[in-house]
Amino acid sequence: MQRKVYPVSAVNRYVKQLLQQDMILSGLWVSGEISNFKRHSSRHLYFTLKDRDGSIAAVMFAGDARSLSFRPQDGQQVQVQGYVSLYEKTGQYQLYVRRMEQQGSGQLYQAFEALKQKLQIQGLFDAERKKPIPAYPRRVGIVTSPTGAAIRDMVQIARRRHPGVQLVLYPALVQGIDAAPTIVAGIRALDRM
């Protein structure tokens, strides 16, 4: 039997067509909290829309963004209307936002601000606790999964920007219930070094 082999671009194009034909995904309202907000020089808005259990990449093009009556920013709870499609070049699906309505500060942002205030009261942000960051570090510690994309990105960036730097990896879980203790242990171990 002859196997049918498709180029990546053909698969992405096909998946994009499937998403665009879906009745629900072609015009839905989504509620979530804005994070990783960036306003590009083109005036397009790029952000992540998230709730406690998930997130989705989103973009609002400049033409649609002109109609906004507020300035979107991280931590805002919003309702957006748009459609889900696939960016063929990367194969990632995202939400293309046409309208956005502000709903107030999101619960995740409020929790973040409450934690930040608690740590501030404990003095953890005091100037005397801060260590100066050298202009050209000789060694950088990284706490992450040894097989994830983060470590590959860090190695690649370090080689390109500062080839002489020594990278020290502390392998840690980065997802799940056991992630936090292994990340804390990694930070402490690298700090002792």
PDB file of C-alpha atoms in Angstrom:
ATOM      1  CA  MET A   1       0.000   0.000   0.000  1.00  0.00           C
ATOM      2  CA  GLN A   2       1.333   3.411  -1.015  1.00  0.00           C
ATOM      3  CA  ARG A   3       1.645   5.856   1.873  1.00  0.00           C
ATOM      4  CA  LYS A   4       0.381   9.389   1.450  1.00  0.00           C
ATOM      5  CA  VAL A   5       2.861  11.930   2.863  1.00  0.00           C
ATOM      6  CA  TYR A   6       1.845  15.552   3.438  1.00  0.00           C
ATOM      7  CA  PRO A   7       4.103  18.553   3.873  1.00  0.00           C
ATOM      8  CA  VAL A   8       3.763  20.413   7.182  1.00  0.00           C
ATOM      9  CA  SER A   9       2.262  23.454   5.466  1.00  0.00           C
ATOM     10  CA  ALA A  10      -0.493  21.312   3.929  1.00  0.00           C
ATOM     11  CA  VAL A  11      -1.416  19.868   7.327  1.00  0.00           C
ATOM     12  CA  ASN A  12      -1.501  23.348   8.879  1.00  0.00           C
ATOM     13  CA  ARG A  13      -3.636  24.680   6.034  1.00  0.00           C
ATOM     14  CA  TYR A  14      -6.067  21.761   6.423  1.00  0.00           C
ATOM     15  CA  VAL A  15      -6.381  22.228  10.197  1.00  0.00           C
ATOM     16  CA  LYS A  16      -6.918  25.966   9.698  1.00  0.00           C
ATOM     17  CA  GLN A  17      -9.767  25.231   7.270  1.00  0.00           C
ATOM     18  CA  LEU A  18     -11.354  22.846   9.787  1.00  0.00           C
ATOM     19  CA  LEU A  19     -11.222  25.484  12.517  1.00  0.00           C
ATOM     20  CA  GLN A  20     -12.670  28.157  10.241  1.00  0.00           C
ATOM     21  CA  GLN A  21     -15.600  25.927   9.254  1.00  0.00           C
ATOM     22  CA  ASP A  22     -16.596  25.189  12.853  1.00  0.00           C
ATOM     23  CA  MET A  23     -19.769  27.108  13.728  1.00  0.00           C
ATOM     24  CA  ILE A  24     -18.891  27.622  17.412  1.00  0.00           C
ATOM     25  CA  LEU A  25     -15.251  28.614  16.859  1.00  0.00           C
ATOM     26  CA  SER A  26     -16.079  31.107  14.114  1.00  0.00           C
ATOM     27  CA  GLY A  27     -17.793  33.625  16.409  1.00  0.00           C
ATOM     28  CA  LEU A  28     -17.625  32.962  20.133  1.00  0.00           C
ATOM     29  CA  TRP A  29     -17.399  35.008  23.318  1.00  0.00           C
ATOM     30  CA  VAL A  30     -14.650  34.050  25.770  1.00  0.00           C
ATOM     31  CA  SER A  31     -14.102  35.268  29.328  1.00  0.00           C
ATOM     32  CA  GLY A  32     -10.668  35.364  30.923  1.00  0.00           C
ATOM     33  CA  GLU A  33      -7.848  37.365  32.414  1.00  0.00           C
ATOM     34  CA  ILE A  34      -5.226  39.131  30.315  1.00  0.00           C
ATOM     35  CA  SER A  35      -1.578  38.210  30.839  1.00  0.00           C
ATOM     36  CA  ASN A  36       1.652  38.651  28.852  1.00  0.00           C
ATOM     37  CA  PHE A  37       0.136  41.724  27.215  1.00  0.00           C
ATOM     38  CA  LYS A  38       2.220  43.367  24.457  1.00  0.00           C
ATOM     39  CA  ARG A  39       1.330  46.265  22.182  1.00  0.00           C
ATOM     40  CA  HIS A  40       3.379  45.816  18.992  1.00  0.00           C
ATOM     41  CA  SER A  41       4.738  48.795  17.054  1.00  0.00           C
ATOM     42  CA  SER A  42       2.168  47.875  14.382  1.00  0.00           C
ATOM     43  CA  ARG A  43      -0.519  48.616  17.042  1.00  0.00           C
ATOM     44  CA  HIS A  44      -1.589  44.955  17.080  1.00  0.00           C
ATOM     45  CA  LEU A  45      -2.262  43.625  20.598  1.00  0.00           C
ATOM     46  CA  TYR A  46      -0.815  40.265  21.616  1.00  0.00           C
ATOM     47  CA  PHE A  47      -1.758  38.610  24.904  1.00  0.00           C
ATOM     48  CA  THR A  48      -2.725  35.421  26.659  1.00  0.00           C
ATOM     49  CA  LEU A  49      -6.257  34.956  27.901  1.00  0.00           C
ATOM     50  CA  LYS A  50      -6.402  32.640  30.905  1.00  0.00           C
ATOM     51  CA  ASP A  51      -8.421  31.261  33.743  1.00  0.00           C
ATOM     52  CA  ARG A  52      -7.465  28.918  36.570  1.00  0.00           C
ATOM     53  CA  ASP A  53      -7.382  25.833  34.358  1.00  0.00           C
ATOM     54  CA  GLY A  54      -6.192  26.984  30.957  1.00  0.00           C
ATOM     55  CA  SER A  55      -4.898  29.642  28.618  1.00  0.00           C
ATOM     56  CA  ILE A  56      -5.075  30.585  24.961  1.00  0.00           C
ATOM     57  CA  ALA A  57      -2.902  32.889  22.872  1.00  0.00           C
ATOM     58  CA  ALA A  58      -4.815  35.847  21.491  1.00  0.00           C
ATOM     59  CA  VAL A  59      -4.281  38.686  19.042  1.00  0.00           C
ATOM     60  CA  MET A  60      -6.338  41.787  18.359  1.00  0.00           C
ATOM     61  CA  PHE A  61      -5.373  43.558  15.162  1.00  0.00           C
ATOM     62  CA  ALA A  62      -4.915  47.328  15.105  1.00  0.00           C
ATOM     63  CA  GLY A  63      -8.125  47.986  13.162  1.00  0.00           C
ATOM     64  CA  ASP A  64     -10.207  46.243  15.821  1.00  0.00           C
ATOM     65  CA  ALA A  65      -8.122  47.638  18.711  1.00  0.00           C
ATOM     66  CA  ARG A  66      -8.957  51.214  17.662  1.00  0.00           C
ATOM     67  CA  SER A  67     -12.521  50.691  18.902  1.00  0.00           C
ATOM     68  CA  LEU A  68     -11.432  49.935  22.492  1.00  0.00           C
ATOM     69  CA  SER A  69     -12.700  52.331  25.164  1.00  0.00           C
ATOM     70  CA  PHE A  70      -9.984  51.301  27.667  1.00  0.00           C
ATOM     71  CA  ARG A  71      -6.289  50.348  27.689  1.00  0.00           C
ATOM     72  CA  PRO A  72      -5.924  46.589  28.114  1.00  0.00           C
ATOM     73  CA  GLN A  73      -3.286  45.465  30.579  1.00  0.00           C
ATOM     74  CA  ASP A  74      -2.153  42.413  32.518  1.00  0.00           C
ATOM     75  CA  GLY A  75      -4.560  41.319  35.216  1.00  0.00           C
ATOM     76  CA  GLN A  76      -7.737  42.712  33.676  1.00  0.00           C
ATOM     77  CA  GLN A  77     -10.741  40.423  33.488  1.00  0.00           C
ATOM     78  CA  VAL A  78     -12.316  40.757  30.042  1.00  0.00           C
ATOM     79  CA  GLN A  79     -14.878  39.252  27.728  1.00  0.00           C
ATOM     80  CA  VAL A  80     -13.767  39.022  24.128  1.00  0.00           C
ATOM     81  CA  GLN A  81     -15.563  38.121  20.923  1.00  0.00           C
ATOM     82  CA  GLY A  82     -13.705  36.608  18.020  1.00  0.00           C
ATOM     83  CA  TYR A  83     -12.798  33.426  16.242  1.00  0.00           C
ATOM     84  CA  VAL A  84     -10.296  30.615  16.693  1.00  0.00           C
ATOM     85  CA  SER A  85      -7.920  29.926  13.850  1.00  0.00           C
ATOM     86  CA  LEU A  86      -4.470  28.566  13.186  1.00  0.00           C
ATOM     87  CA  TYR A  87      -1.370  30.617  12.415  1.00  0.00           C
ATOM     88  CA  GLU A  88      -0.045  28.461   9.605  1.00  0.00           C
ATOM     89  CA  LYS A  89       3.592  29.479   9.931  1.00  0.00           C
ATOM     90  CA  THR A  90       3.944  28.056  13.467  1.00  0.00           C
ATOM     91  CA  GLY A  91       1.045  25.600  13.570  1.00  0.00           C
ATOM     92  CA  GLN A  92      -0.328  27.234  16.713  1.00  0.00           C
ATOM     93  CA  TYR A  93      -3.959  28.011  17.163  1.00  0.00           C
ATOM     94  CA  GLN A  94      -5.029  31.273  18.718  1.00  0.00           C
ATOM     95  CA  LEU A  95      -8.002  33.476  19.369  1.00  0.00           C
ATOM     96  CA  TYR A  96      -8.404  36.371  16.929  1.00  0.00           C
ATOM     97  CA  VAL A  97     -10.230  39.049  18.914  1.00  0.00           C
ATOM     98  CA  ARG A  98     -12.623  41.476  17.233  1.00  0.00           C
ATOM     99  CA  ARG A  99     -14.251  43.015  20.341  1.00  0.00           C
ATOM    100  CA  MET A 100     -13.178  43.326  23.969  1.00  0.00           C
ATOM    101  CA  GLU A 101     -15.115  44.438  27.040  1.00  0.00           C
ATOM    102  CA  GLN A 102     -13.541  45.127  30.404  1.00  0.00           C
ATOM    103  CA  GLN A 103     -14.931  43.211  33.385  1.00  0.00           C
ATOM    104  CA  GLY A 104     -12.591  44.475  36.170  1.00  0.00           C
ATOM    105  CA  SER A 105      -9.485  43.030  37.793  1.00  0.00           C
ATOM    106  CA  GLY A 106      -9.111  39.300  37.413  1.00  0.00           C
ATOM    107  CA  GLN A 107      -8.990  36.924  40.355  1.00  0.00           C
ATOM    108  CA  LEU A 108      -5.554  35.645  39.374  1.00  0.00           C
ATOM    109  CA  TYR A 109      -4.168  39.181  39.276  1.00  0.00           C
ATOM    110  CA  GLN A 110      -5.776  40.015  42.624  1.00  0.00           C
ATOM    111  CA  ALA A 111      -4.192  36.895  44.156  1.00  0.00           C
ATOM    112  CA  PHE A 112      -0.830  37.905  42.669  1.00  0.00           C
ATOM    113  CA  GLU A 113      -1.112  41.438  44.078  1.00  0.00           C
ATOM    114  CA  ALA A 114      -2.140  40.075  47.509  1.00  0.00           C
ATOM    115  CA  LEU A 115       0.884  37.770  47.558  1.00  0.00           C
ATOM    116  CA  LYS A 116       3.162  40.603  46.436  1.00  0.00           C
ATOM    117  CA  GLN A 117       1.855  42.813  49.251  1.00  0.00           C
ATOM    118  CA  LYS A 118       2.328  40.019  51.803  1.00  0.00           C
ATOM    119  CA  LEU A 119       5.949  39.487  50.696  1.00  0.00           C
ATOM    120  CA  GLN A 120       6.513  43.275  50.757  1.00  0.00           C
ATOM    121  CA  ILE A 121       5.323  43.411  54.392  1.00  0.00           C
ATOM    122  CA  GLN A 122       7.711  40.545  55.236  1.00  0.00           C
ATOM    123  CA  GLY A 123      10.542  42.668  53.837  1.00  0.00           C
ATOM    124  CA  LEU A 124      11.437  40.263  51.051  1.00  0.00           C
ATOM    125  CA  PHE A 125      11.706  43.098  48.503  1.00  0.00           C
ATOM    126  CA  ASP A 126      13.890  45.332  50.709  1.00  0.00           C
ATOM    127  CA  ALA A 127      16.983  46.768  49.019  1.00  0.00           C
ATOM    128  CA  GLU A 128      19.409  45.146  51.489  1.00  0.00           C
ATOM    129  CA  ARG A 129      18.145  41.688  50.442  1.00  0.00           C
ATOM    130  CA  LYS A 130      18.888  42.296  46.773  1.00  0.00           C
ATOM    131  CA  LYS A 131      22.123  41.129  45.219  1.00  0.00           C
ATOM    132  CA  PRO A 132      23.670  43.177  42.430  1.00  0.00           C
ATOM    133  CA  ILE A 133      23.435  41.594  38.998  1.00  0.00           C
ATOM    134  CA  PRO A 134      26.804  41.621  37.206  1.00  0.00           C
ATOM    135  CA  ALA A 135      26.934  43.221  33.773  1.00  0.00           C
ATOM    136  CA  TYR A 136      28.661  40.111  32.357  1.00  0.00           C
ATOM    137  CA  PRO A 137      27.984  37.051  34.502  1.00  0.00           C
ATOM    138  CA  ARG A 138      30.476  34.182  34.353  1.00  0.00           C
ATOM    139  CA  ARG A 139      28.001  31.561  35.521  1.00  0.00           C
ATOM    140  CA  VAL A 140      24.190  31.356  35.331  1.00  0.00           C
ATOM    141  CA  GLY A 141      22.085  28.824  37.191  1.00  0.00           C
ATOM    142  CA  ILE A 142      18.917  27.509  35.575  1.00  0.00           C
ATOM    143  CA  VAL A 143      16.202  25.580  37.397  1.00  0.00           C
ATOM    144  CA  THR A 144      14.041  23.795  34.856  1.00  0.00           C
ATOM    145  CA  SER A 145      13.292  20.508  33.162  1.00  0.00           C
ATOM    146  CA  PRO A 146      16.408  19.096  31.450  1.00  0.00           C
ATOM    147  CA  THR A 147      14.313  17.982  28.469  1.00  0.00           C
ATOM    148  CA  GLY A 148      12.067  21.020  27.966  1.00  0.00           C
ATOM    149  CA  ALA A 149      12.150  23.826  25.442  1.00  0.00           C
ATOM    150  CA  ALA A 150      13.201  26.362  28.110  1.00  0.00           C
ATOM    151  CA  ILE A 151      16.680  24.895  28.584  1.00  0.00           C
ATOM    152  CA  ARG A 152      17.236  24.578  24.839  1.00  0.00           C
ATOM    153  CA  ASP A 153      16.250  28.229  24.397  1.00  0.00           C
ATOM    154  CA  MET A 154      18.544  29.361  27.223  1.00  0.00           C
ATOM    155  CA  VAL A 155      21.525  27.453  25.785  1.00  0.00           C
ATOM    156  CA  GLN A 156      20.905  28.858  22.328  1.00  0.00           C
ATOM    157  CA  ILE A 157      20.545  32.449  23.576  1.00  0.00           C
ATOM    158  CA  ALA A 158      23.618  32.158  25.813  1.00  0.00           C
ATOM    159  CA  ARG A 159      25.752  30.863  22.928  1.00  0.00           C
ATOM    160  CA  ARG A 160      24.622  33.726  20.737  1.00  0.00           C
ATOM    161  CA  ARG A 161      24.819  36.596  23.244  1.00  0.00           C
ATOM    162  CA  HIS A 162      27.566  35.554  25.692  1.00  0.00           C
ATOM    163  CA  PRO A 163      29.460  32.453  24.539  1.00  0.00           C
ATOM    164  CA  GLY A 164      31.805  32.469  27.560  1.00  0.00           C
ATOM    165  CA  VAL A 165      29.108  32.075  30.185  1.00  0.00           C
ATOM    166  CA  GLN A 166      28.903  28.791  32.085  1.00  0.00           C
ATOM    167  CA  LEU A 167      25.367  27.422  32.426  1.00  0.00           C
ATOM    168  CA  VAL A 168      24.563  25.268  35.450  1.00  0.00           C
ATOM    169  CA  LEU A 169      21.357  23.215  35.255  1.00  0.00           C
ATOM    170  CA  TYR A 170      19.449  22.056  38.295  1.00  0.00           C
ATOM    171  CA  PRO A 171      16.909  19.557  36.932  1.00  0.00           C
ATOM    172  CA  ALA A 172      13.418  20.168  38.287  1.00  0.00           C
ATOM    173  CA  LEU A 173       9.825  19.316  37.635  1.00  0.00           C
ATOM    174  CA  VAL A 174       8.032  22.314  36.131  1.00  0.00           C
ATOM    175  CA  GLN A 175       4.470  21.005  36.093  1.00  0.00           C
ATOM    176  CA  GLY A 176       2.226  19.234  38.541  1.00  0.00           C
ATOM    177  CA  ILE A 177       1.848  19.093  42.283  1.00  0.00           C
ATOM    178  CA  ASP A 178       5.514  18.187  42.896  1.00  0.00           C
ATOM    179  CA  ALA A 179       6.915  21.055  40.807  1.00  0.00           C
ATOM    180  CA  ALA A 180       7.072  23.768  43.492  1.00  0.00           C
ATOM    181  CA  PRO A 181       9.245  21.839  45.993  1.00  0.00           C
ATOM    182  CA  THR A 182      11.758  20.818  43.315  1.00  0.00           C
ATOM    183  CA  ILE A 183      11.986  24.387  41.997  1.00  0.00           C
ATOM    184  CA  VAL A 184      12.540  25.717  45.534  1.00  0.00           C
ATOM    185  CA  ALA A 185      15.219  23.078  46.157  1.00  0.00           C
ATOM    186  CA  GLY A 186      16.911  24.034  42.883  1.00  0.00           C
ATOM    187  CA  ILE A 187      16.995  27.731  43.696  1.00  0.00           C
ATOM    188  CA  ARG A 188      18.424  27.017  47.146  1.00  0.00           C
ATOM    189  CA  ALA A 189      21.059  24.625  45.787  1.00  0.00           C
ATOM    190  CA  LEU A 190      22.208  27.065  43.110  1.00  0.00           C
ATOM    191  CA  ASP A 191      22.216  29.934  45.610  1.00  0.00           C
ATOM    192  CA  ARG A 192      24.600  27.953  47.850  1.00  0.00           C
ATOM    193  CA  MET A 193      26.946  27.528  44.856  1.00  0.00           C
TER     194      MET A 193
END
